[in-house]
Amino acid sequence: MTEAELAAALDAIRRDRARGASELARAALAILAESAERLPARDGPALEAALRRHAAALAAARPSMTAPAVLIRRWLDALGDAADPEAMRRRAADEARRLIALSESAVQRAADNAAALVPAGATIATLSLSATVTALFSRLAGSGASAIVAESRPLGEGVVLAERLSGLGMPALLVTDAALGHALGEADVAVVGADTILPDGGVINKAGTYLLALAARDRGIPFLVVTESFKRRPTDLGPVALEEMDPAELGVPPLPGIVVRNVYFDVTPARLVDRVVTEED
Amino acid sequence: MTEAELAAALDAIRRDRARGASELARAALAILAESAERLPARDGPALEAALRRHAAALAAARPSMTAPAVLIRRWLDALGDAADPEAMRRRAADEARRLIALSESAVQRAADNAAALVPAGATIATLSLSATVTALFSRLAGSGASAIVAESRPLGEGVVLAERLSGLGMPALLVTDAALGHALGEADVAVVGADTILPDGGVINKAGTYLLALAARDRGIPFLVVTESFKRRPTDLGPVALEEMDPAELGVPPLPGIVVRNVYFDVTPARLVDRVVTEED
């Protein structure tokens, strides 16, 4: 991947709201595989420097998401010796594809583990659009389970999830984010994905997750987070930022003295999380 | 007001989302004043029966709102003897206008009482569009206070409040309903209006209020309800229903197996309410 192609790919990743942290981590690895195979470089050290630059840019593209940084760090560990640039290209591309497969498999196993925890016929409340939660729903479709989904403003990722549930044949109730607290009276369990699991056990996920966790606790139903383990943030990666998107997405006209903010994620404290379910358990 | 005019007025009240419970109660009383003055009736008992029928229809038009029923019940108490229909018309019209003035004054005094409770320079979080909360903000404009407002889907009453705050010169931050939990980290107090104060102290208000109250409790800031006392529900009025509006307001295309619901109100349990501020205290 050339520098111009990388800049375009980074921009697309920064603006992407259709894919969650897990899918974007794999997209970043796919870009690195392509960079490894196609980046022009006069020698091994120049190739390594260019790949490390691409990797750093991709790892930092979505500051609320930890999986890209964790998987890319693993990928960097496998780059090895730069004496033979062609061998480095092969190792780097192979390792990127191995890590993509590992992440895909982790998502599926996390969904398996979560499916084993959800009671038969349960009504499951969620929000936004998580690949892992969608994988869980695909396992439960036709089992008597049903969903309650919040629309997830401003862009309505919850509506996209409802479309997928419709395709899966999973009955669902769709409500506004504001109405989720009331709707939760009909739910047996709340399940969300994650963008980051913080070192203290807190969870960064789509805005609204904190309110859902509060309502689940208040109503006495479990609050589960289902995620591949690569979203656990190592302490040495440093603090995580809550990404803020374009306020224009709210569709509000400019008003003197009124500031519109579109903070896209929130932090759910560990004390509200009943269980983090990964591929490991 | 004729029967056809009443039917149109009832329909407008049922669909009204720009005016809160307090304003709609006064609108109902204004309709009754007009009915008292203009309804054709062959004699006193016929007039009384027609007025009682109008009153019952108006009191029941918005089942989540208690002020119309309470104020209309007071109005019925003043109808008096039907022997002289012209005297009854005058009494009924005068009493309707007296109760409108009483309600307006109660809203202003409740806002005065709330303003005295809010610390100087406070950041006040709210949602939806309450006449009483707007009256509170008009008292605090220019004092160094500021607001955090949730947009209040599906129809965006919070955006209308932000427009009014802009007009008042009160600085405000506008966020999605989902992002209110995170934004509350910057707030000193949460303040909402009410559609009904239940006999057990619970509060019926716009959907999202329950989540705001949970977040206020979790963040350790006070959750205040500011309202005229006419929204306190007498036990003999019977249970209150949560109104459900047209699901099409969410703007979601039809999806097989997916039910869209637009429950417009929710119930905040008394244990989450730090104080109900009325004109009486």
XYZ file of C-alpha atoms in Angstrom:
562
model
C 0.000 0.000 0.000
C 1.413 3.372 -1.032
C 1.509 6.429 1.217
C -1.428 8.027 -0.639
C -3.450 4.801 -0.377
C -2.587 4.589 3.324
C -3.791 8.148 3.929
C -7.110 7.322 2.243
C -7.435 4.063 4.199
C -6.689 5.838 7.502
C -9.333 8.428 6.727
C -11.896 5.705 5.967
C -11.061 3.908 9.236
C -11.391 7.125 11.238
C -14.829 7.818 9.780
C -16.073 4.201 9.856
C -19.110 3.621 12.083
C -20.412 0.478 10.353
C -17.574 -1.677 11.661
C -16.717 -2.162 15.319
C -13.302 -2.293 16.950
C -12.761 -5.960 16.139
C -13.523 -5.588 12.430
C -11.454 -2.413 12.184
C -8.491 -4.153 13.825
C -8.671 -6.835 11.150
C -9.027 -4.184 8.449
C -5.851 -2.547 9.773
C -4.015 -5.881 9.655
C -5.192 -6.445 6.072
C -3.761 -3.055 5.142
C -0.457 -3.988 6.797
C -0.365 -7.266 4.851
C -0.771 -5.272 1.665
C 1.846 -2.734 2.757
C 4.267 -5.575 3.508
C 3.803 -7.014 0.026
C 3.713 -3.821 -2.008
C 5.523 -0.975 -0.246
C 8.491 0.167 -2.314
C 11.697 0.194 -0.243
C 15.359 0.455 -1.248
C 16.492 -2.037 1.440
C 15.441 -3.992 4.522
C 15.865 -1.207 7.103
C 13.914 1.211 4.876
C 11.135 -1.370 4.508
C 11.034 -1.969 8.248
C 10.901 1.768 8.983
C 8.041 2.263 6.499
C 6.074 -0.701 7.894
C 6.550 0.566 11.445
C 5.294 3.986 10.337
C 2.181 2.464 8.743
C 1.621 0.324 11.816
C 1.866 3.292 14.202
C -0.586 5.325 12.127
C -3.098 2.450 11.959
C -2.759 1.620 15.666
C -3.546 5.231 16.573
C -6.343 5.843 14.047
C -9.172 5.055 16.494
C -8.060 6.163 19.942
C -11.038 4.623 21.801
C -10.309 1.169 20.351
C -7.660 -1.112 21.804
C -7.785 -4.186 19.521
C -5.975 -2.467 16.607
C -3.096 -1.398 18.870
C -2.810 -4.791 20.577
C -2.925 -6.842 17.387
C -0.575 -4.487 15.545
C 1.899 -4.686 18.432
C 1.855 -8.471 18.074
C 2.372 -8.068 14.369
C 5.392 -5.811 14.933
C 6.924 -8.435 17.246
C 6.955 -10.865 14.300
C 8.685 -8.569 11.797
C 12.091 -10.022 12.702
C 15.401 -9.303 11.070
C 15.542 -6.742 8.253
C 18.635 -8.210 6.563
C 16.480 -10.009 3.988
C 13.654 -7.627 2.956
C 11.846 -10.198 0.824
C 11.710 -12.623 3.750
C 10.482 -9.795 5.973
C 7.710 -9.048 3.470
C 6.576 -12.680 3.559
C 6.747 -12.953 7.358
C 4.850 -9.680 7.811
C 2.084 -10.584 5.362
C 1.732 -14.104 6.773
C 1.624 -12.838 10.353
C -1.028 -10.209 9.506
C -3.245 -12.913 7.967
C -2.605 -15.276 10.916
C -3.659 -12.550 13.371
C -6.781 -11.773 11.302
C -7.772 -15.440 11.529
C -6.968 -15.477 15.258
C -9.182 -12.445 15.852
C -12.035 -13.894 13.763
C -11.834 -17.125 15.677
C -11.719 -15.276 19.013
C -14.913 -13.398 18.127
C -16.693 -16.636 17.293
C -15.498 -18.390 20.446
C -16.452 -15.396 22.619
C -19.945 -15.574 21.065
C -20.067 -19.338 21.782
C -19.123 -18.724 25.395
C -21.715 -15.978 25.767
C -24.430 -18.140 24.169
C -23.785 -20.755 26.846
C -24.425 -18.133 29.545
C -27.724 -16.767 28.213
C -30.784 -18.590 29.568
C -33.043 -20.317 27.018
C -35.700 -18.014 25.604
C -34.103 -14.921 27.136
C -34.860 -11.388 26.046
C -31.499 -9.707 25.497
C -31.113 -5.923 25.570
C -28.308 -4.259 23.635
C -27.345 -1.157 21.664
C -25.099 -0.180 18.762
C -23.618 -2.717 16.358
C -21.055 -5.180 17.716
C -19.756 -8.011 15.521
C -19.436 -10.201 18.628
C -22.969 -9.497 19.824
C -24.253 -10.095 16.275
C -22.415 -13.455 16.305
C -24.139 -14.227 19.616
C -27.552 -13.394 18.130
C -26.856 -15.584 15.094
C -26.332 -18.520 17.501
C -29.573 -17.774 19.357
C -31.833 -17.149 16.336
C -34.728 -19.609 16.315
C -34.084 -20.684 19.919
C -36.914 -18.619 21.391
C -34.599 -15.765 22.367
C -35.496 -12.197 21.442
C -33.796 -8.812 21.489
C -34.400 -5.273 22.663
C -32.277 -2.824 20.672
C -31.730 0.908 21.198
C -31.414 2.887 17.978
C -27.983 4.339 18.944
C -27.974 7.939 17.833
C -26.691 9.858 16.049
C -26.022 7.428 13.186
C -28.370 4.625 14.208
C -26.044 1.601 14.424
C -28.827 -0.062 16.455
C -31.132 0.228 13.447
C -28.500 -1.591 11.360
C -28.400 -4.312 14.039
C -32.217 -4.551 13.871
C -31.939 -5.070 10.091
C -29.475 -7.914 10.701
C -31.704 -9.445 13.386
C -34.604 -9.277 10.943
C -32.436 -11.172 8.451
C -31.532 -13.750 11.118
C -35.195 -14.273 12.028
C -34.561 -13.066 15.594
C -37.588 -11.135 16.911
C -36.638 -7.735 18.259
C -38.075 -4.596 19.781
C -36.464 -1.355 18.605
C -36.695 1.753 20.828
C -35.043 5.147 21.197
C -31.950 5.382 23.393
C -33.987 7.443 25.872
C -36.670 4.739 26.108
C -34.204 1.899 26.767
C -34.505 2.274 30.552
C -38.242 1.631 30.417
C -37.934 -1.135 27.806
C -35.387 -2.906 30.002
C -38.268 -3.893 32.269
C -38.944 -6.653 29.703
C -35.314 -7.832 29.419
C -33.611 -10.785 31.142
C -30.029 -9.766 30.436
C -28.092 -6.873 28.884
C -25.226 -7.718 26.512
C -22.860 -5.350 24.732
C -19.566 -5.525 22.879
C -16.594 -3.335 23.736
C -14.079 -1.025 22.150
C -11.694 -1.312 25.076
C -11.553 -3.197 28.371
C -9.584 -0.897 30.660
C -6.902 -2.229 33.016
C -9.279 -1.544 35.951
C -12.081 -3.583 34.315
C -14.062 -0.584 33.080
C -15.462 -0.805 29.568
C -15.300 1.726 26.758
C -18.133 1.189 24.302
C -20.644 3.164 22.243
C -22.277 6.098 24.060
C -25.297 4.856 25.995
C -23.583 1.749 27.342
C -23.046 3.375 30.764
C -26.779 4.207 31.022
C -27.718 0.669 29.935
C -25.423 -0.788 32.599
C -26.944 1.486 35.263
C -30.468 0.447 34.275
C -29.511 -3.250 34.206
C -28.110 -2.977 37.742
C -31.180 -1.046 38.912
C -33.511 -3.662 37.433
C -31.469 -6.552 38.807
C -30.522 -8.170 35.502
C -26.956 -9.177 34.526
C -24.824 -6.853 32.404
C -22.432 -8.848 30.203
C -19.664 -7.619 27.925
C -18.755 -10.011 25.089
C -15.466 -9.373 23.365
C -12.283 -10.897 21.991
C -9.490 -10.658 24.553
C -7.461 -8.357 22.265
C -9.554 -5.461 23.513
C -8.032 -5.703 26.979
C -5.821 -2.644 27.244
C -2.253 -3.306 28.445
C -1.208 -0.750 31.050
C 1.845 0.241 28.992
C -0.336 1.368 26.055
C -1.207 4.478 28.048
C -4.551 6.161 28.620
C -7.350 5.856 26.107
C -9.238 8.798 24.591
C -13.000 8.972 24.018
C -13.384 9.771 20.335
C -15.512 12.748 19.424
C -17.174 12.794 16.024
C -18.584 15.624 13.906
C -21.352 17.426 15.866
C -23.143 17.963 12.526
C -24.181 14.283 12.779
C -26.823 15.374 15.321
C -28.528 17.428 12.626
C -29.087 20.454 14.859
C -28.995 23.943 13.283
C -26.342 26.335 14.651
C -27.617 28.198 17.726
C -25.722 31.101 19.350
C -24.317 30.046 22.721
C -25.201 26.374 22.222
C -22.346 23.893 21.828
C -23.218 20.553 20.236
C -20.911 17.655 21.122
C -20.853 14.154 19.710
C -18.727 12.120 22.130
C -19.104 8.715 20.540
C -18.131 6.457 23.435
C -18.533 6.320 27.175
C -16.934 4.521 30.103
C -18.855 1.959 32.133
C -17.140 1.455 35.497
C -16.067 -2.079 36.385
C -18.452 -2.148 39.364
C -21.409 -2.179 36.893
C -20.020 -5.022 34.756
C -21.155 -8.458 35.919
C -18.938 -10.371 33.544
C -16.565 -9.894 30.624
C -16.912 -12.918 28.320
C -13.995 -13.527 25.938
C -12.769 -16.431 23.812
C -10.777 -17.552 26.849
C -13.769 -18.202 29.108
C -67.041 25.076 21.811
C -69.102 22.769 19.575
C -68.741 18.987 19.524
C -66.839 19.106 16.218
C -64.505 21.804 17.558
C -63.970 19.742 20.715
C -63.057 16.652 18.687
C -60.467 18.682 16.761
C -59.111 20.233 19.971
C -58.836 16.809 21.653
C -56.963 15.473 18.655
C -54.529 18.410 18.781
C -53.948 17.891 22.519
C -53.322 14.173 22.031
C -50.711 14.859 19.353
C -49.118 17.878 21.054
C -45.459 17.436 21.971
C -44.495 21.123 22.036
C -46.425 21.788 25.246
C -45.883 19.980 28.526
C -48.473 18.743 31.005
C -48.834 22.123 32.711
C -49.482 24.038 29.485
C -51.856 21.367 28.194
C -53.836 21.482 31.448
C -54.287 25.217 30.947
C -55.208 24.659 27.294
C -57.894 22.202 28.459
C -59.248 24.762 30.926
C -59.336 27.413 28.180
C -61.383 25.015 26.053
C -63.777 24.451 28.961
C -64.156 28.207 29.444
C -65.123 28.471 25.801
C -67.459 25.472 26.051
C -69.136 27.056 29.075
C -69.735 30.265 27.169
C -70.729 28.876 23.794
C -72.125 25.330 24.083
C -75.725 25.240 22.941
C -78.014 23.664 25.554
C -81.789 23.583 25.957
C -81.619 23.925 29.762
C -79.342 23.869 32.811
C -79.141 20.087 33.267
C -78.367 19.628 29.558
C -75.621 22.267 29.801
C -74.143 20.612 32.880
C -74.182 17.181 31.230
C -72.454 18.540 28.122
C -69.818 20.383 30.165
C -69.132 17.254 32.226
C -68.751 15.276 29.010
C -66.260 17.793 27.622
C -64.405 17.814 30.923
C -64.147 14.026 31.069
C -62.817 13.858 27.511
C -60.218 16.578 28.154
C -59.154 15.081 31.516
C -58.505 11.717 29.819
C -56.873 13.005 26.617
C -53.299 12.587 27.883
C -53.254 9.570 30.196
C -49.676 10.106 31.416
C -50.455 13.652 32.575
C -52.137 14.349 35.884
C -52.478 18.154 35.921
C -55.368 18.225 33.424
C -57.384 15.725 35.483
C -56.645 17.462 38.798
C -57.428 20.967 37.575
C -60.535 19.836 35.682
C -61.788 18.052 38.789
C -61.432 21.346 40.697
C -63.280 23.072 37.891
C -66.154 20.574 38.074
C -66.446 21.190 41.824
C -67.246 24.833 41.065
C -69.997 24.211 38.494
C -72.667 24.430 41.183
C -76.382 24.416 40.699
C -77.802 23.946 37.188
C -81.103 25.741 37.868
C -79.781 28.931 36.242
C -77.812 27.931 33.120
C -76.571 31.462 32.378
C -75.159 31.751 35.906
C -73.541 28.329 35.486
C -71.932 29.491 32.235
C -70.443 32.514 33.985
C -69.244 30.520 37.039
C -67.699 27.838 34.841
C -65.890 30.304 32.577
C -64.643 32.388 35.526
C -63.435 29.321 37.404
C -61.582 27.982 34.337
C -59.761 31.329 33.985
C -59.034 31.473 37.734
C -57.501 27.976 37.620
C -55.416 28.902 34.555
C -54.008 31.873 36.484
C -53.428 29.665 39.547
C -51.508 27.125 37.463
C -49.435 29.838 35.754
C -48.574 31.345 39.101
C -47.721 27.903 40.544
C -45.283 27.256 37.684
C -43.549 30.587 38.303
C -43.344 30.045 42.069
C -42.039 26.496 41.618
C -39.323 27.927 39.348
C -38.527 30.578 42.010
C -38.205 27.891 44.654
C -35.977 25.757 42.433
C -33.776 28.743 41.541
C -33.127 29.251 45.249
C -31.883 25.653 45.513
C -29.450 25.696 42.593
C -25.914 26.754 43.579
C -24.513 29.877 41.893
C -22.810 29.132 38.589
C -24.110 25.564 38.501
C -24.193 23.404 35.402
C -27.707 21.979 35.208
C -28.466 18.821 33.222
C -31.941 18.261 31.814
C -33.897 16.776 28.901
C -37.107 17.382 26.980
C -39.040 20.651 27.191
C -40.653 21.563 30.508
C -42.329 24.954 30.973
C -41.269 24.915 34.642
C -37.638 24.067 33.881
C -37.646 26.742 31.145
C -38.945 29.231 33.736
C -36.084 28.162 36.037
C -33.530 28.731 33.262
C -34.996 32.169 32.513
C -34.307 33.102 36.167
C -30.718 31.813 35.979
C -29.750 33.300 32.602
C -26.794 35.631 32.977
C -26.003 34.368 36.504
C -23.087 32.176 35.406
C -25.229 29.036 35.293
C -25.120 26.792 32.242
C -27.082 23.825 30.920
C -26.507 20.351 29.545
C -29.464 19.259 27.405
C -30.221 15.876 25.831
C -31.881 16.084 22.434
C -34.891 13.953 23.522
C -35.706 11.670 20.631
C -37.758 10.990 18.665
C -39.105 14.519 18.165
C -36.235 16.484 19.709
C -37.958 18.541 22.424
C -34.473 19.046 23.896
C -33.420 20.800 20.701
C -36.386 23.166 21.126
C -35.221 23.830 24.709
C -31.719 24.564 23.383
C -33.245 27.115 20.985
C -34.983 28.783 23.937
C -31.791 28.738 26.021
C -29.978 30.342 23.106
C -32.648 33.051 23.108
C -32.255 33.506 26.876
C -28.479 33.835 26.567
C -27.949 30.732 28.748
C -24.895 28.773 27.545
C -25.701 25.121 26.921
C -24.183 21.878 25.741
C -26.470 19.743 23.562
C -25.833 15.982 23.337
C -27.642 12.825 22.243
C -29.767 11.010 24.812
C -27.255 8.159 24.750
C -24.356 10.530 25.535
C -26.089 12.157 28.517
C -24.528 9.717 30.985
C -21.022 10.752 29.954
C -21.904 14.466 29.721
C -23.305 14.337 33.253
C -19.717 14.158 34.486
C -19.664 17.959 33.946
C -23.001 18.658 35.695
C -23.633 19.859 39.261
C -27.329 19.022 39.403
C -30.004 17.338 37.265
C -33.393 19.057 37.009
C -36.496 17.880 35.157
C -40.194 18.702 35.043
C -42.903 16.084 35.463
C -46.060 14.841 33.854
C -47.216 13.103 37.015
C -45.970 12.728 40.586
C -47.274 9.318 41.640
C -48.774 8.732 45.086
C -45.625 6.773 46.028
C -43.353 9.685 45.011
C -42.296 8.195 41.689
C -42.189 10.555 38.724
C -43.628 10.101 35.246
C -41.793 12.292 32.754
C -40.423 12.154 29.218
C -38.611 8.924 28.297
C -34.977 9.182 29.370
C -35.723 10.718 32.768
C -35.210 7.375 34.540
C -31.761 6.987 32.935
C -30.857 10.585 33.834
C -31.888 9.967 37.455
C -29.807 6.774 37.587
C -26.752 8.598 36.218
C -27.246 11.513 38.622
C -27.339 9.101 41.563
C -24.301 7.224 40.248
C -22.353 10.459 39.838
C -23.433 11.767 43.245
C -25.277 14.873 42.064
C -28.814 15.840 43.173
C -31.808 14.925 41.008
C -34.574 17.523 41.372
C -38.093 17.513 39.944
C -39.649 20.974 39.554
C -43.397 21.065 39.054
C -46.653 22.707 40.028
C -48.379 20.728 42.784
C -51.330 19.931 40.468
C -49.284 17.111 38.991
C -49.452 15.147 42.229
C -51.783 12.256 41.446
C -54.592 11.683 43.952
C -54.943 8.000 44.793
C -58.604 8.004 43.760
C -57.745 9.033 40.191
C -56.594 5.472 39.563
C -53.478 4.180 37.848
C -51.728 6.197 35.171
C -50.823 4.902 31.706
C -47.565 5.540 29.860
C -48.585 7.050 26.539
C -47.277 5.405 23.408
C -46.935 7.515 20.289
C -46.695 6.612 16.600
C -43.649 4.344 16.037
C -43.209 6.035 12.645
C -41.740 8.991 14.586
C -38.518 6.962 14.909
C -38.114 7.036 11.130
C -37.170 3.357 10.845
C -38.217 1.441 7.705
C -40.486 -1.589 8.267
C -38.430 -4.724 9.035
C -39.958 -8.228 9.225
C -39.971 -9.474 12.810
C -38.899 -6.112 14.252
C -41.397 -4.198 16.387
C -40.751 -0.471 16.830
C -42.254 1.093 19.959
C -42.390 4.735 20.940
C -43.277 4.740 24.649
C -43.080 8.453 25.297
C -42.713 8.500 29.072
C -41.002 6.525 31.785
C -41.256 6.113 35.538
C -38.472 7.246 37.841
C -38.823 5.529 41.217
C -39.102 7.759 44.283
C -35.829 6.380 45.688
C -33.952 8.156 42.839
C -35.661 11.530 43.383
C -33.804 13.765 45.814
C -36.466 16.445 45.947
C -39.756 17.453 44.333
C -39.894 21.257 44.248
C -43.378 22.792 43.860
C -44.923 26.225 44.395
C -45.559 25.145 47.991
C -41.909 24.699 48.959
